[in-house]
Coordinates of C-alpha atoms in Angstrom, one line a residue:
M163 CA -43.4 -59.7 30.9
Q164 CA -46.8 -58.4 29.8
L165 CA -47.9 -54.8 29.0
G166 CA -51.1 -53.1 27.8
V167 CA -50.8 -50.0 26.3
I168 CA -53.9 -47.6 25.6
G169 CA -53.4 -44.9 23.1
L170 CA -51.5 -45.4 20.1
G171 CA -50.3 -41.9 19.1
T172 CA -46.8 -41.5 18.2
M173 CA -45.6 -41.9 21.5
G174 CA -47.8 -44.6 22.7
A175 CA -47.1 -46.6 19.4
N176 CA -43.3 -46.1 19.9
L177 CA -43.3 -47.1 23.4
A178 CA -45.4 -50.1 22.5
R179 CA -42.8 -51.0 19.9
N180 CA -40.0 -50.5 22.0
A181 CA -41.5 -52.9 24.7
A182 CA -42.2 -55.5 22.2
R183 CA -38.7 -55.4 20.6
N184 CA -37.2 -56.1 24.3
G185 CA -39.5 -59.1 24.8
V186 CA -42.5 -57.7 26.4
T187 CA -45.8 -59.2 25.1
V188 CA -48.0 -56.1 24.4
A189 CA -51.7 -55.6 24.3
V190 CA -52.6 -52.6 22.4
Y191 CA -56.0 -50.4 22.3
N192 CA -56.8 -47.2 20.6
R193 CA -60.2 -45.5 20.8
T194 CA -60.4 -45.3 16.9
E195 CA -60.4 -49.1 15.9
E196 CA -58.5 -48.1 12.5
K197 CA -55.7 -46.7 14.3
T198 CA -55.0 -50.0 16.1
E199 CA -55.5 -51.8 12.7
E200 CA -53.0 -49.5 11.0
F201 CA -50.3 -50.2 13.9
M202 CA -50.7 -53.8 13.5
K203 CA -50.2 -53.6 9.7
Q204 CA -47.1 -51.7 10.1
Y205 CA -45.7 -53.3 13.4
A206 CA -46.8 -56.7 14.0
S207 CA -43.5 -58.2 12.8
E208 CA -41.6 -56.2 15.5
G209 CA -42.7 -58.3 18.4
Q210 CA -45.8 -60.0 20.2
F211 CA -48.6 -57.8 19.8
T212 CA -52.2 -58.7 20.8
P213 CA -54.7 -56.1 19.2
C214 CA -57.7 -55.3 21.2
K215 CA -61.0 -53.9 20.4
S216 CA -62.1 -52.9 24.1
Y217 CA -61.0 -52.2 27.4
R218 CA -62.4 -55.9 28.7
E219 CA -60.6 -57.5 25.8
M220 CA -57.5 -56.0 26.7
I221 CA -58.0 -56.7 30.4
G222 CA -58.6 -60.4 29.5
A223 CA -55.3 -60.4 27.4
L224 CA -53.1 -59.8 30.3
E225 CA -52.5 -62.2 32.9
G226 CA -51.8 -62.1 36.7
H227 CA -51.1 -58.3 38.0
R228 CA -52.0 -56.4 34.8
V229 CA -49.7 -53.6 34.1
I230 CA -51.1 -51.0 31.6
L231 CA -49.8 -47.7 30.3
L232 CA -52.0 -45.0 29.5
M233 CA -50.7 -42.7 26.7
V234 CA -53.6 -40.2 26.2
K235 CA -54.0 -36.7 26.5
A236 CA -53.3 -35.0 29.6
G237 CA -56.4 -34.0 32.0
E238 CA -60.0 -35.2 31.6
A239 CA -59.1 -38.0 29.2
V240 CA -56.9 -39.6 31.7
D241 CA -59.6 -39.4 34.3
A242 CA -62.2 -40.7 31.7
V243 CA -60.0 -43.9 30.8
I244 CA -59.5 -44.6 34.3
E245 CA -63.2 -44.4 35.3
D246 CA -63.9 -46.8 32.6
L247 CA -61.0 -49.5 33.6
I248 CA -61.8 -49.3 37.1
P249 CA -64.8 -51.8 37.3
L250 CA -62.6 -54.1 35.1
L251 CA -59.4 -54.2 37.2
S252 CA -58.3 -56.2 40.2
K253 CA -56.5 -55.7 43.2
G254 CA -52.7 -55.5 42.5
D255 CA -53.2 -54.2 38.9
V256 CA -50.8 -51.2 37.9
L257 CA -51.9 -48.2 35.8
I258 CA -49.1 -46.0 34.3
D259 CA -49.8 -42.5 33.1
G260 CA -47.1 -41.8 30.8
G261 CA -48.4 -38.5 29.4
N262 CA -47.5 -35.0 30.6
S263 CA -50.0 -35.0 33.3
H264 CA -49.8 -32.1 36.2
F265 CA -48.4 -33.3 39.3
A266 CA -51.2 -32.2 41.1
D267 CA -53.6 -34.6 39.2
T268 CA -51.3 -37.5 39.8
N269 CA -51.4 -37.1 43.5
R270 CA -55.0 -36.9 43.5
R271 CA -55.1 -40.3 41.3
V272 CA -52.7 -42.2 43.2
N273 CA -54.9 -41.5 46.4
A274 CA -58.1 -42.2 44.6
L275 CA -56.8 -45.7 43.3
R276 CA -55.0 -46.7 46.6
E277 CA -58.4 -46.7 48.2
K278 CA -59.6 -49.1 45.5
E279 CA -56.4 -51.3 45.9
I280 CA -55.2 -50.4 42.2
A281 CA -51.8 -49.1 42.0
F282 CA -50.9 -46.0 40.1
I283 CA -47.7 -44.7 38.8
G284 CA -47.2 -41.1 37.2
M285 CA -44.4 -41.3 34.7
G286 CA -42.8 -38.5 33.0
V287 CA -41.4 -39.8 29.5
S288 CA -38.7 -37.8 27.7
G289 CA -37.0 -38.2 24.3
G290 CA -39.6 -37.7 21.6
E291 CA -40.8 -40.1 19.2
E292 CA -37.3 -41.3 18.7
G293 CA -36.4 -41.7 22.4
A294 CA -39.8 -43.6 22.9
L295 CA -38.8 -46.3 20.1
N296 CA -35.2 -46.5 21.0
G297 CA -34.8 -45.7 24.6
P298 CA -36.2 -42.8 26.5
S299 CA -35.5 -41.2 29.8
M300 CA -38.5 -42.2 32.2
M301 CA -39.3 -40.6 35.7
P302 CA -41.9 -42.7 37.4
G303 CA -43.3 -41.8 40.7
G304 CA -46.2 -42.8 43.0
D305 CA -46.6 -46.3 44.4
E306 CA -43.1 -47.8 45.1
E307 CA -44.3 -51.4 45.5
A308 CA -45.8 -51.3 42.1
Y309 CA -42.7 -49.6 40.7
K310 CA -40.6 -52.7 41.7
H311 CA -43.0 -54.9 39.8
I312 CA -42.9 -53.1 36.7
E313 CA -39.0 -52.2 37.1
P314 CA -37.8 -55.0 34.6
I315 CA -40.0 -53.8 32.0
L316 CA -39.2 -50.2 32.5
Q317 CA -35.3 -51.1 32.6
A318 CA -35.7 -53.1 29.3
M319 CA -37.2 -50.0 27.5
A320 CA -35.2 -47.2 29.0
A321 CA -32.0 -45.6 27.5
D322 CA -28.3 -46.6 28.7
D323 CA -27.0 -43.5 31.1
G324 CA -23.5 -44.1 30.0
E325 CA -22.3 -45.7 33.2
G326 CA -23.7 -49.0 32.9
G327 CA -27.1 -48.3 34.2
K328 CA -30.6 -47.3 32.6
C329 CA -32.3 -43.9 32.6
V330 CA -35.1 -44.7 34.6
A331 CA -35.5 -44.7 38.5
F332 CA -38.1 -44.1 41.1
M333 CA -38.7 -40.5 41.9
G334 CA -40.8 -40.9 45.0
P335 CA -44.5 -41.1 46.1
G336 CA -47.2 -39.2 44.7
G337 CA -46.8 -36.8 41.8
S338 CA -43.2 -36.8 42.1
G339 CA -42.4 -38.3 38.8
H340 CA -44.7 -35.9 36.8
F341 CA -43.1 -33.1 38.9
V342 CA -39.7 -33.7 37.9
K343 CA -40.8 -34.3 34.3
M344 CA -42.4 -30.9 34.3
V345 CA -39.3 -29.1 35.6
H346 CA -37.3 -30.9 32.8
N347 CA -39.4 -29.3 30.3
G348 CA -39.0 -25.9 32.0
I349 CA -35.2 -26.4 31.6
E350 CA -35.9 -27.5 28.0
Y351 CA -37.6 -24.0 27.4
G352 CA -34.8 -22.2 28.9
L353 CA -32.0 -24.1 26.9
M354 CA -34.1 -23.7 23.6
Q355 CA -34.5 -20.1 24.2
L356 CA -30.9 -19.6 25.2
M357 CA -29.8 -20.9 21.6
A358 CA -32.2 -19.1 19.8
E359 CA -30.8 -16.0 21.3
C360 CA -27.4 -17.1 20.4
Y361 CA -28.7 -17.7 16.8
D362 CA -30.2 -14.3 16.6
L363 CA -26.8 -12.4 17.8
L364 CA -24.8 -14.6 15.6
K365 CA -26.9 -14.1 12.4
N366 CA -27.8 -10.4 12.7
L367 CA -24.7 -9.2 14.5
G368 CA -22.1 -11.4 13.6
N369 CA -23.2 -12.0 10.1
F370 CA -22.7 -15.7 10.2
S371 CA -24.6 -17.8 7.4
N372 CA -26.9 -20.9 8.3
V373 CA -24.1 -23.0 7.1
D374 CA -21.7 -21.3 9.4
M375 CA -24.1 -21.8 12.3
G376 CA -24.6 -25.4 11.6
E377 CA -20.7 -25.9 11.8
I378 CA -20.9 -23.7 15.4
F379 CA -23.5 -25.9 16.9
S380 CA -21.8 -29.0 15.5
A381 CA -18.6 -27.7 17.2
W382 CA -20.5 -27.0 20.5
N383 CA -21.9 -30.6 20.5
S384 CA -18.3 -32.0 19.9
S385 CA -17.1 -30.1 23.2
D386 CA -17.2 -31.3 26.9
E387 CA -18.9 -28.3 27.8
L388 CA -21.8 -27.7 25.4
Q389 CA -22.4 -31.2 24.0
S390 CA -26.1 -31.9 24.2
Y391 CA -29.0 -33.5 22.1
L392 CA -30.2 -29.9 21.6
A393 CA -26.8 -28.8 20.0
E394 CA -27.0 -31.8 17.6
I395 CA -30.1 -31.3 16.2
T396 CA -29.8 -27.6 16.0
S397 CA -26.8 -28.1 13.8
Q398 CA -28.6 -30.3 11.4
I399 CA -31.5 -27.8 11.4
F400 CA -29.2 -24.9 9.9
L401 CA -28.3 -27.2 7.1
Q402 CA -31.9 -28.5 6.2
K403 CA -32.8 -27.5 2.7
D404 CA -36.3 -26.4 1.8
G405 CA -37.7 -28.3 -1.0
T406 CA -39.5 -25.9 -2.6
T407 CA -36.9 -23.2 -2.8
D408 CA -33.4 -24.9 -2.4
K409 CA -32.8 -22.2 0.4
E410 CA -32.1 -23.4 4.2
L411 CA -35.6 -24.2 5.5
I412 CA -35.0 -22.3 8.9
D413 CA -35.2 -18.7 7.2
A414 CA -38.8 -19.9 5.8
I415 CA -40.3 -21.0 9.4
K416 CA -42.6 -18.4 11.0
D417 CA -41.4 -17.0 14.2
V418 CA -44.1 -18.1 16.6
A419 CA -43.3 -20.7 18.9
G420 CA -45.8 -23.0 20.3
Q421 CA -46.2 -24.5 24.0
K422 CA -48.4 -27.4 25.5
G423 CA -48.2 -25.8 29.0
T424 CA -45.6 -27.6 31.0
G425 CA -43.3 -24.4 30.9
K426 CA -46.0 -22.3 32.2
W427 CA -46.9 -25.0 35.1
T428 CA -43.1 -24.8 35.9
T429 CA -43.4 -21.1 36.3
Q430 CA -46.6 -21.2 38.2
T431 CA -45.2 -23.9 40.6
A432 CA -41.9 -22.0 41.2
L433 CA -44.1 -19.0 42.3
D434 CA -45.9 -21.0 44.4
L435 CA -42.7 -22.5 46.2
G436 CA -41.1 -19.1 46.4
V437 CA -38.2 -20.6 43.9
A438 CA -36.3 -18.0 41.6
I439 CA -36.3 -19.4 38.1
P440 CA -36.0 -16.3 35.9
T441 CA -34.1 -18.0 33.0
I442 CA -37.1 -20.4 32.5
N443 CA -39.6 -17.7 32.8
A444 CA -38.0 -15.3 30.5
A445 CA -38.3 -18.4 28.1
V446 CA -41.9 -18.9 28.7
D447 CA -42.5 -15.1 28.3
A448 CA -40.5 -15.2 24.9
R449 CA -42.7 -17.9 23.5
I450 CA -45.9 -15.9 24.6
I451 CA -44.6 -12.6 23.2
S452 CA -43.6 -14.7 19.8
G453 CA -47.2 -15.5 19.5
G454 CA -48.8 -12.1 20.0
L455 CA -48.6 -10.9 16.4
K456 CA -51.2 -8.4 16.8
L457 CA -49.2 -6.7 19.7
R458 CA -46.2 -7.1 17.7
A459 CA -47.5 -5.2 14.7
E460 CA -48.8 -2.2 16.7
H461 CA -45.2 -1.8 18.2
K462 CA -43.7 -1.6 15.1
A463 CA -44.5 1.9 14.9
F464 CA -42.4 3.2 17.9
P465 CA -39.0 4.3 17.3
I466 CA -36.0 2.1 17.7
V467 CA -32.8 3.5 18.9
V468 CA -29.6 1.6 18.4
D469 CA -26.3 2.3 20.2
D470 CA -23.9 1.8 17.3
T471 CA -20.9 3.0 19.4
E472 CA -20.8 -0.5 20.9
P473 CA -18.2 -2.4 18.7
I474 CA -19.0 -5.9 17.5
P475 CA -15.9 -8.1 18.0
R476 CA -14.3 -9.9 15.1
P477 CA -15.9 -12.9 13.9
M478 CA -13.9 -15.6 15.9
K479 CA -14.0 -13.6 19.0
F480 CA -17.7 -12.8 18.6
R481 CA -18.0 -16.5 18.1
S482 CA -16.1 -17.4 21.5
S483 CA -18.2 -15.0 23.3
I484 CA -21.4 -16.5 22.2
R485 CA -20.2 -19.7 23.0
S486 CA -19.1 -18.8 26.5
S487 CA -22.3 -17.1 27.1
M488 CA -24.3 -20.4 26.0
E489 CA -22.1 -22.4 28.6
L490 CA -22.7 -20.1 31.2
S491 CA -26.2 -19.4 30.6
S492 CA -27.2 -23.1 30.5
M493 CA -25.4 -23.8 33.8
I494 CA -27.8 -21.4 35.2
A495 CA -30.8 -22.7 33.7
Y496 CA -30.0 -26.4 34.9
T497 CA -29.3 -24.7 38.5
Q498 CA -32.4 -23.2 38.6
G499 CA -34.4 -26.3 37.7
F500 CA -32.6 -28.5 40.2
N501 CA -33.2 -26.0 42.9
L502 CA -36.9 -26.1 42.0
I503 CA -37.1 -30.0 42.3
E504 CA -35.4 -29.8 45.6
A505 CA -38.0 -27.5 46.7
G506 CA -40.6 -29.4 45.6
S507 CA -39.2 -32.8 47.2
K508 CA -39.1 -30.7 50.6
E509 CA -42.7 -29.2 50.4
Y510 CA -44.3 -32.5 49.3
S511 CA -41.9 -34.9 51.3
W512 CA -40.8 -36.8 48.3
N513 CA -37.1 -37.4 49.0
I514 CA -36.0 -36.9 45.5
D515 CA -32.4 -37.9 44.9
L516 CA -31.1 -35.1 42.6
S517 CA -28.0 -37.0 41.8
T518 CA -30.2 -39.6 40.4
V519 CA -32.4 -37.2 38.5
A520 CA -29.3 -36.0 36.9
R521 CA -28.1 -39.3 36.1
I522 CA -31.3 -40.6 34.3
W523 CA -31.3 -37.4 32.3
R524 CA -28.0 -38.1 30.6
G525 CA -29.5 -40.4 28.0
G526 CA -32.4 -40.6 25.9
C527 CA -34.2 -37.2 27.0
I528 CA -34.3 -34.0 25.2
I529 CA -32.2 -32.2 27.9
R530 CA -29.6 -34.9 27.8
A531 CA -26.0 -33.2 28.0
G532 CA -22.4 -33.7 28.9
L533 CA -23.2 -31.0 31.7
L534 CA -25.5 -33.3 33.6
K535 CA -22.3 -35.5 34.9
R536 CA -21.2 -32.4 36.9
Y537 CA -24.7 -32.0 38.5
Q538 CA -24.8 -35.7 39.2
N539 CA -21.4 -35.1 41.1
I540 CA -22.5 -32.0 42.9
Y541 CA -25.7 -33.6 44.0
S542 CA -23.6 -36.8 45.0
K543 CA -23.5 -38.4 48.7
D544 CA -19.6 -38.9 47.9
P545 CA -18.0 -35.7 49.6
N546 CA -15.0 -35.7 47.0
L547 CA -17.1 -36.0 43.9
L548 CA -18.9 -33.2 45.2
K549 CA -16.3 -30.9 46.1
A550 CA -14.4 -31.6 42.8
A551 CA -17.5 -30.8 40.9
K552 CA -18.4 -27.4 42.7
Q553 CA -14.8 -26.4 42.2
R554 CA -15.1 -27.2 38.4
M555 CA -18.3 -25.3 38.3
Q556 CA -16.7 -22.3 39.9
E557 CA -13.9 -22.2 37.6
R558 CA -15.8 -22.2 34.6
F559 CA -17.3 -18.9 35.9
G560 CA -13.9 -17.5 35.8
A561 CA -12.7 -14.2 34.5
D562 CA -12.6 -14.5 30.6
R563 CA -15.6 -16.4 30.4
Q564 CA -17.7 -14.3 32.5
M565 CA -16.3 -11.2 31.0
E566 CA -17.6 -12.5 27.6
W567 CA -21.0 -13.3 28.7
R568 CA -21.3 -9.6 30.2
Q569 CA -20.2 -8.1 26.8
V570 CA -22.6 -10.3 24.9
V571 CA -25.6 -9.2 27.0
E572 CA -24.4 -5.6 26.5
L573 CA -24.2 -6.1 22.9
G574 CA -27.6 -7.6 22.4
I575 CA -29.3 -4.7 24.6
S576 CA -27.1 -1.8 22.4
W577 CA -27.9 -3.3 19.1
N578 CA -31.8 -4.2 19.7
I579 CA -31.5 -7.8 19.8
P580 CA -33.8 -9.1 22.7
V581 CA -31.7 -11.6 25.0
P582 CA -34.3 -12.3 27.8
A583 CA -33.1 -15.5 29.0
M584 CA -29.3 -14.8 28.7
C585 CA -30.0 -11.4 30.5
A586 CA -31.9 -13.1 33.2
S587 CA -29.4 -15.8 33.7
L588 CA -26.7 -13.1 34.1
C589 CA -29.1 -11.1 36.6
Y590 CA -29.4 -14.2 38.5
Y591 CA -25.8 -15.0 39.0
D592 CA -25.0 -11.5 40.0
A593 CA -27.8 -11.4 42.5
M594 CA -26.6 -14.7 44.1
T595 CA -23.3 -13.5 44.2
R596 CA -23.8 -10.2 45.7
D597 CA -23.0 -9.5 49.2
R598 CA -25.8 -7.0 49.7
L599 CA -28.9 -6.4 47.5
P600 CA -31.1 -3.3 47.3
Q601 CA -34.1 -4.9 48.9
N602 CA -33.4 -3.3 52.0
L603 CA -35.1 -0.1 50.3
I604 CA -38.1 -2.2 49.6
Q605 CA -38.4 -3.3 53.3
A606 CA -38.2 0.4 54.4
Q607 CA -41.0 1.5 51.6
R608 CA -43.2 -1.5 52.9
D609 CA -42.7 -0.7 56.5
F610 CA -43.4 3.3 55.5
F611 CA -46.8 2.5 53.5
G612 CA -48.0 -0.6 55.4
A613 CA -46.2 -0.9 58.8
H614 CA -45.0 -4.4 57.6
S615 CA -41.8 -4.1 59.7
Y616 CA -38.3 -4.7 58.9
E617 CA -35.0 -6.7 60.4
R618 CA -31.7 -5.1 61.0
I619 CA -28.3 -6.3 60.4
D620 CA -26.9 -5.0 63.9
K621 CA -29.7 -6.3 66.1
E622 CA -32.2 -9.6 66.4
G623 CA -36.0 -9.0 66.1
K624 CA -38.6 -7.2 64.2
F625 CA -38.5 -3.4 63.8
H626 CA -41.1 -0.7 62.9
T627 CA -40.3 3.2 62.3
N628 CA -42.9 5.9 62.3
W629 CA -41.5 7.5 59.2

């Protein structure tokens, strides 16, 4: 098996090493030649690498139908590399874009390259630098015949799914792979924001120390309901010491969260498709607010009124309530993400298998979690698995946990602690479980000022009233 890798940043270098460790002969190229040289100095002993100084040299190093993985910055850089490669490629060669490209760009590239008889795969890759090296979750989409050709390489590189399989599967045609990765990142935003809100509540209402919170998140990670990669790393974050002060590092980190755009894309796409994802939207907004330092400074002059009549539960009870809130809100975040993938699949005729998506997210990726087994069963074609999984899901929203969830959101609001993602999750749940929503009033208002008409509950058809 042979593979070319263009772009030796952290992810590209680690994917190249991963492939080589699994018996693939890897030709490597980086625009900055010094980076290729440094890569070879550090990692040449890990496998069979061929360093290349030009695209032409890389093409010459690969035999048969060439497979080339692009690990360059999303956007214009991908188009520029493709444009430079096209004159050098032959019919049947395969280009894989492994970056975080927008799915619409991947749709365009698949179609454009098909006309030149060159296969294109848009592949989401999740797992960070560790996953890239030791086994990521990969979400390829595009040319299905090309996927069959490269499947042995990807299977060798991917993480295990815990069921004897690998965390890679063909998602569908066009930009489906990058679409699934985009939604994955949106869910990631939601889960991270929910954990941040739990941290805020535990610290500022429960007076739990960083050491306490390290133990709490570790306990979550040991449970069936909240086991996840994010819980695992968060438990370690709270215990990390600052080398300069010997205090916990978490307290020295500025409260401004960065983002690279995939969360925003998820929100924009959900609006375009008419899918409600309020938990993910709240997480995107929370990052934007955190970065608005000037606006935050101006608002510090406004008065703060705290409802201190709302009692804070005893520590162990409070800890239990936070756990329930995290569990239920997490399920809402995953549900919203899967709903969006389902809507995108229908809109673009991709036929994405949601059970397979849940399966390949169970290993290697950032949002891997024990909870995903439940979603794998919910979207399974086996009616018995589906029925049992849905019943299990309903049971988790039972009286005790749901009451704790509601009380935690109420506490946050009463005590001036913003819980936007948790509150959005609860409001989403309430809206979805109500027999009747108040939007009948909105329809009446729209008909009053714009003659937009309305439907009735007792008759078929469209109606307008001369108000």
